[in-house]
Amino acid sequence: MTHRPTPGRRPRPTKDLVLVGHGMVGQRFLETLTDQPGADEWRITVLAEEPRPAYDRVHLTSWFSGTSAEQLSLTPPGFLAEHGIELRLADPATALDRAARTVTTASGDTLRYDALVLATGSYPFVPPVPGHDAPGCHVYRTIEDLEAIRADAAGARTGAVVGGGLLGLEAAGALTALDLTTHVVEFAPRLMALQVDDGGGRLLRRKIEELGVTVHTAAGTQSLTTGEDGRVRAMLLSDGRELETDLVVFAAGVRPRDQLARDSGLAVGERGGIVVDQHCRTGDPHVLAIGECALAADGRVYGLVAPGYAMADTAARLLAGEPGGRTVFTGADTSTKLKLLGVDVASFGDAHGTADGALDVLYSDSRSGVYKKLVIGSGGHLLGGVLVGDTDSYATLRPLALSGKPLTTPPEHLVLPAGAGPAGPPALADDATVCSCHNITQGRIRAAVRDEGCASVPEVKKCTRAGTGCGSCVPLLAALVTEELEATGAGVDRGLCEHFTHSRAELYEIIRVTGITSFSALVDGHGSGEGCDICKPVVASVLASLGNGHILEGEQAALQDTNDHFLANLQRNGSYSVVPRIPGGEISPADLITIGEVARDFGLYTKITGGQRIDLFGAAVDQLPLIWRRLVDAGFESGHAYGKSLRTVKSCVGESWCRYGVQDSVGLAIELELRYRGLRSPHKLKSAVSGCARECAEAQSKDFGIIATSTGWNLYVGGNGGMTPRHADLLAADLDREALVRTIDRFLMFYIRTADRLERTSVWLERIEGGLEHVRAVVLDDSLGICSELDALMEHHVAAYRDEWAAVLDDPERMRRFVSFANAPGTPDPAVTFVSERGQIRPARPGENGRALTAALVAGPRLEVRTA
Amino acid sequence: MTGMTQFVEVFDGTQWFPACTYAHLVPGRGVAVLGPGGEQIALFRDRAGQLYAIDNRDPFSGAHVLSRGILGSRGDTPTLASPMYKQVFDLRDGRCLDEDTAPDGTPARLRVWPARTGDHSVSRPAARDVRKA
Ligand code: SRM
Ligand SMILES: Cc1cc2nc3c(=O)[nH]c(=O)nc-3n(C[C@H](O)[C@H](O)[C@H](O)COP(=O)(O)OP(=O)(O)OC[C@H]3O[C@@H](n4cnc5c(N)ncnc54)[C@H](O)[C@@H]3O)c2cc1C
Ligand code: SF4
Ligand code: FES
């Protein structure tokens, strides 16, 4: 089949260019060449051995999961015609006559050339063991290979892959997906010997074995035995074992396809590869070689696509007459990041630490299956590394390694789990490559934002091509785009929402300074529109932080978020939960009984929470005041489980009982919980106090956590559980009780003043300029001179605190909102229904025939729980 | 309060029925009422005094909670944000501005009813929406 060029309006070409091989690199060469102004002089013919235009070999395996050959295609429709390129499919070059400057094709044609570009790629290496060519044996390189594997797998039960490298593991993944019992046989003592070290290899092996693949390392393939039907039946290993198998895939490496060059007398390397210079020229000035078939100027054959693309660009620019041969290829980065059988693996730079004086920094957690090794040079710069199980940091570490600059962060921060290291993009030089697939530097990306008006990651991708290859650089790309947008001032919108261009911290200042007390005044004076579910709760929270009375007072009531609005937590079916405060987790038997009685009488589901207290679920809006009446009368207060405010101060039992305790942790926890209860903040606040360094209260995972020492208290801040766990940092050590409380007061008030909406202290501490040091200076040394202000705000809070629920019960106006229906008070929502489970209620699921609450139940009698 | 209580009335397709007192409505926040046929209707009043009556059932959670959402605006559109998963609806025609379909596959569009105060000044939505509902 032949794609004939359609005559265009381009100037008549004067010289003939023949490209041999239409693979990934060949196609890239065509694209770069036709992009150059000087390309018009070439009449281009492409000889392809395969029956289809160039496709994405890197993602070949996705063919098994349904990606079609068309979807894998790399040749845009119309591309060939537009540039007058003639593509001859399934017509490979068979001979080269350099003296006559002609190539002969399989179909018998002879083509003359002024320039010949060889991009013939590699062929899979098949060890010449007996039986290697029996039916049932396969290689893994083309779509046709995959078709053959799939056809054979239909009648097979077991498959063996020869080779435990990148390709072998990918093939193994394909075989398991085809439901075969899969073996991997690797000659080297570990998997992926080229990319990972022993430690990484061990972890990789374990993870892959967990998926049911049997791994044989340090084992060679001796021979293949065939059955009576002539098909492969078993594999004999070098250690004498025999492996029964119906199908074999050889993935034991590739060899450059240099035969044409060899036969025509061009120089080839000792282990193959067409010798080229840094412009990708062979010894014959009319012949170039690029991609996997070439032995580059640095003496290496590259088996990865990114170096191939760089060679393609070099050759294309040379042929288009780029002056001075500016673009050269002298070698490339062989960093890789892959997902093999669901396991993330990455290696970059000098992963094996071959440089003199190189040191390793190692982080390994076999429980969570993470292994990270960084190689640090004697000058303190990052040389390379290996990541297995968690490759999130690859995008930032690789350019750091390639930049060769000394590290500005301690290397251990770079390997600690996410959240433990510093945020934001690392300091890179402008010429540091961020996207190695397309060789895009940080400078190019910044310029796209700064000078070309790109304002988002998709726009930058479109205009620079960065991030459109393997995708591994996208996280870094995103960080750079944000940083650059901020620098240009055009600004990432830091505004809250369409109604305010201010950040939460700015609104806090406006409200504090102007003394505004209503949303209407704020939005009319400083914003626009009617507000929304983002800005209204923020303003509600700021007004509350600055002490503006009850949160359901007047207009404030209309601003409160879902849970605050009813001083309870909304559940999935429209019912609510009730959480009385149990300071420090200490509770008397009498109080326990009260909670039990209330729960029993209202038929509520009870559960011990993760916050050392008791949650009562399943109350109708109408029941909330009745339930709280009982609780308040028994001395309970709101636990603010609904508020962005202090949740719990957990405690361990401490000195009073525990034989290791050195201070009264329960006493301090209660004191702190009572001091900060009801304090509204940008996000929820959690705390804990442990009686000794054994840390049974998990204080280091809290926004502020305290651990007893023999002489005082250590204060930790910025801890977080939840979605992005972070260990807290030590803010101050060995404080006495008074200094401790004062420091926490200031820390909290400073956070409330400067944090963004829904920003936990952990994220705030990472983001705020100067980080922990700055916060320490502000709260301990009063570096901003605001401590007296912060102290006064906290004093006001402590003095003004009143239990929110008691205040509601005292006020008929506020009570009025606790009805399901304004025109039928006391009638609970009939759509809220429950079934029973393990002796308690739970919301009925769709299709379940649940029981609704009846009006009578609202008055407080006991709800029978049917367990049948 | 004076002897004259102003009511909010809702047209359920056949009749205007008194839903609640006007004073019951806090600007920017709603209440739920039961219609004559047992339908749950969320009633709102915005800062300018405009009334809206809209289905109380949140199509995304199935819970009858929309009366507890937050009023606001998107551009010129008066909006309601669901208290459950925060999808935003156009108060005038009940259309969800964030998603076209609910998890059960039905169009994410709420029924709306005409509402007025006792002095019979009819408010939006227009008749077109009544037919649809
Ligand atoms: C009830 C409880 C689970 C339980 O059965 O134990 C719970 C339940 C909820 N948690 Fe939690 N969390 C509970 C302890 C925790 C803990 C453990 C702890 O506090 O020691 C954590 C991890 C610690 C932490 O926060 O650092 C926790 C991390 C979260 C997060 C993630 C926060 C983060 O920073 O990533 C959320 C989501 C959020 O706040 O945005 C969340 C949100 C929620 C919400 C409010 C979700 C919601 O919006 O409806 C749940 C509603 C509670 C309700 O209806 O009453 N909950 N939640 C626990 C109540 C503790 C209490 O007595 O107040
Ligand atoms: C399964 C798999 C996964 C891979 N994963 C990755 C990865 O994650 N990252 C990565 O960087 N690389 C990966 N690679 C390697 C990558 O695909 C190659 O580096 C890349 O395809 C090399 O491009 P090329 O054009 O040099 O060779 P090829 O893409 O192989 O193209 C060469 C073409 O030339 C043709 N040809 C050969 N001889 C002749 C002739 N005489 N006449 C005409 N045509 C001829 C061949 O048929 C072939 O179509 C993977 C490869 C495979 C097979
Ligand atoms: S943290 Fe220390 S004092 Fe507290 S319970 Fe554990 S061991 Fe005892
Ligand atoms: S590094 Fe592969 S897309 Fe950027």
Short mmCIF file of C-alpha atoms and ligand atoms in Angstrom, two decimals, chain A residues 569 571 577 579 607-611 613 615 617 648 650 683-684 686 701-702 720-723 760, ligand 1:
data_model
loop_
_atom_site.label_atom_id
_atom_site.label_comp_id
_atom_site.label_asym_id
_atom_site.label_seq_id
_atom_site.Cartn_x
_atom_site.Cartn_y
_atom_site.Cartn_z
CA ASN A 569 -23.53 16.88 61.84
CA GLN A 571 -25.78 12.38 57.98
CA SER A 577 -25.56 13.26 64.95
CA VAL A 579 -21.54 14.79 70.07
CA LYS A 607 -20.44 4.79 68.68
CA ILE A 608 -17.10 5.54 70.35
CA THR A 609 -15.38 7.98 68.00
CA GLY A 610 -11.75 8.20 67.00
CA GLY A 611 -11.63 11.35 69.13
CA ARG A 613 -15.80 10.53 72.89
CA ASP A 615 -21.31 10.08 68.97
CA PHE A 617 -26.51 9.26 65.45
CA THR A 648 -10.86 17.15 70.95
CA LYS A 650 -7.07 13.57 73.46
CA HIS A 683 -10.16 24.46 59.63
CA LYS A 684 -10.73 22.11 62.52
CA LYS A 686 -7.12 18.82 67.09
CA SER A 701 -0.25 13.79 64.74
CA LYS A 702 -2.18 16.80 66.02
CA ASN A 720 -2.09 15.91 60.83
CA GLY A 721 -3.73 12.54 60.37
CA GLY A 722 -6.34 12.40 57.68
CA MET A 723 -5.64 12.45 53.98
CA ARG A 760 -5.05 22.74 58.41
C1 SRM C 1 -17.11 10.51 64.16
C2 SRM C 1 -15.67 10.38 63.61
C3 SRM C 1 -15.38 8.96 63.14
C4 SRM C 1 -15.58 7.93 64.22
O1 SRM C 1 -16.62 7.28 64.17
O2 SRM C 1 -14.69 7.77 65.02
C5 SRM C 1 -15.41 11.28 62.44
C6 SRM C 1 -16.38 11.58 61.53
C7 SRM C 1 -16.25 12.53 60.56
N1 SRM C 1 -15.07 13.08 60.14
FE1 SRM C 1 -13.27 12.64 60.90
N2 SRM C 1 -14.13 11.73 62.43
C8 SRM C 1 -13.55 11.38 63.57
C9 SRM C 1 -12.21 11.43 63.85
C10 SRM C 1 -11.22 11.76 62.95
C11 SRM C 1 -9.81 11.59 63.16
C12 SRM C 1 -9.16 10.97 64.41
C13 SRM C 1 -8.81 11.98 65.49
O3 SRM C 1 -9.39 13.07 65.54
O4 SRM C 1 -7.94 11.65 66.29
C14 SRM C 1 -9.19 12.05 61.99
C15 SRM C 1 -7.68 12.09 61.67
C16 SRM C 1 -6.95 13.14 62.48
C17 SRM C 1 -6.87 14.49 61.83
O5 SRM C 1 -7.91 15.12 61.56
O6 SRM C 1 -5.73 14.95 61.60
C18 SRM C 1 -10.25 12.50 61.13
C19 SRM C 1 -10.06 13.05 59.87
C20 SRM C 1 -11.06 13.64 59.12
C21 SRM C 1 -10.85 14.40 57.91
C22 SRM C 1 -9.48 14.64 57.22
C23 SRM C 1 -8.85 15.87 57.76
C24 SRM C 1 -7.55 16.18 57.07
O7 SRM C 1 -6.88 17.11 57.53
O8 SRM C 1 -7.19 15.52 56.07
C25 SRM C 1 -12.12 14.90 57.50
C26 SRM C 1 -12.45 15.79 56.29
C27 SRM C 1 -12.27 17.26 56.59
O9 SRM C 1 -12.26 17.70 57.73
O10 SRM C 1 -12.14 18.00 55.60
C28 SRM C 1 -13.05 14.40 58.46
C29 SRM C 1 -14.43 14.64 58.44
C30 SRM C 1 -15.34 13.96 59.19
C31 SRM C 1 -16.83 14.23 59.04
C32 SRM C 1 -17.11 15.54 59.66
C33 SRM C 1 -17.30 14.16 57.61
C34 SRM C 1 -18.50 15.00 57.32
O11 SRM C 1 -18.28 16.09 56.78
O12 SRM C 1 -19.60 14.57 57.58
C35 SRM C 1 -17.47 13.04 59.78
C36 SRM C 1 -18.72 13.47 60.47
C37 SRM C 1 -18.88 13.12 61.92
C38 SRM C 1 -20.29 13.12 62.41
O13 SRM C 1 -21.23 13.11 61.62
O14 SRM C 1 -20.47 13.15 63.62
N3 SRM C 1 -12.38 13.66 59.40
N4 SRM C 1 -11.45 12.28 61.72
C39 SRM C 1 -14.57 10.85 64.56
C40 SRM C 1 -15.04 11.99 65.44
C41 SRM C 1 -14.03 12.39 66.45
C42 SRM C 1 -14.65 13.29 67.47
O15 SRM C 1 -14.98 12.79 68.54
O16 SRM C 1 -14.82 14.48 67.20
#
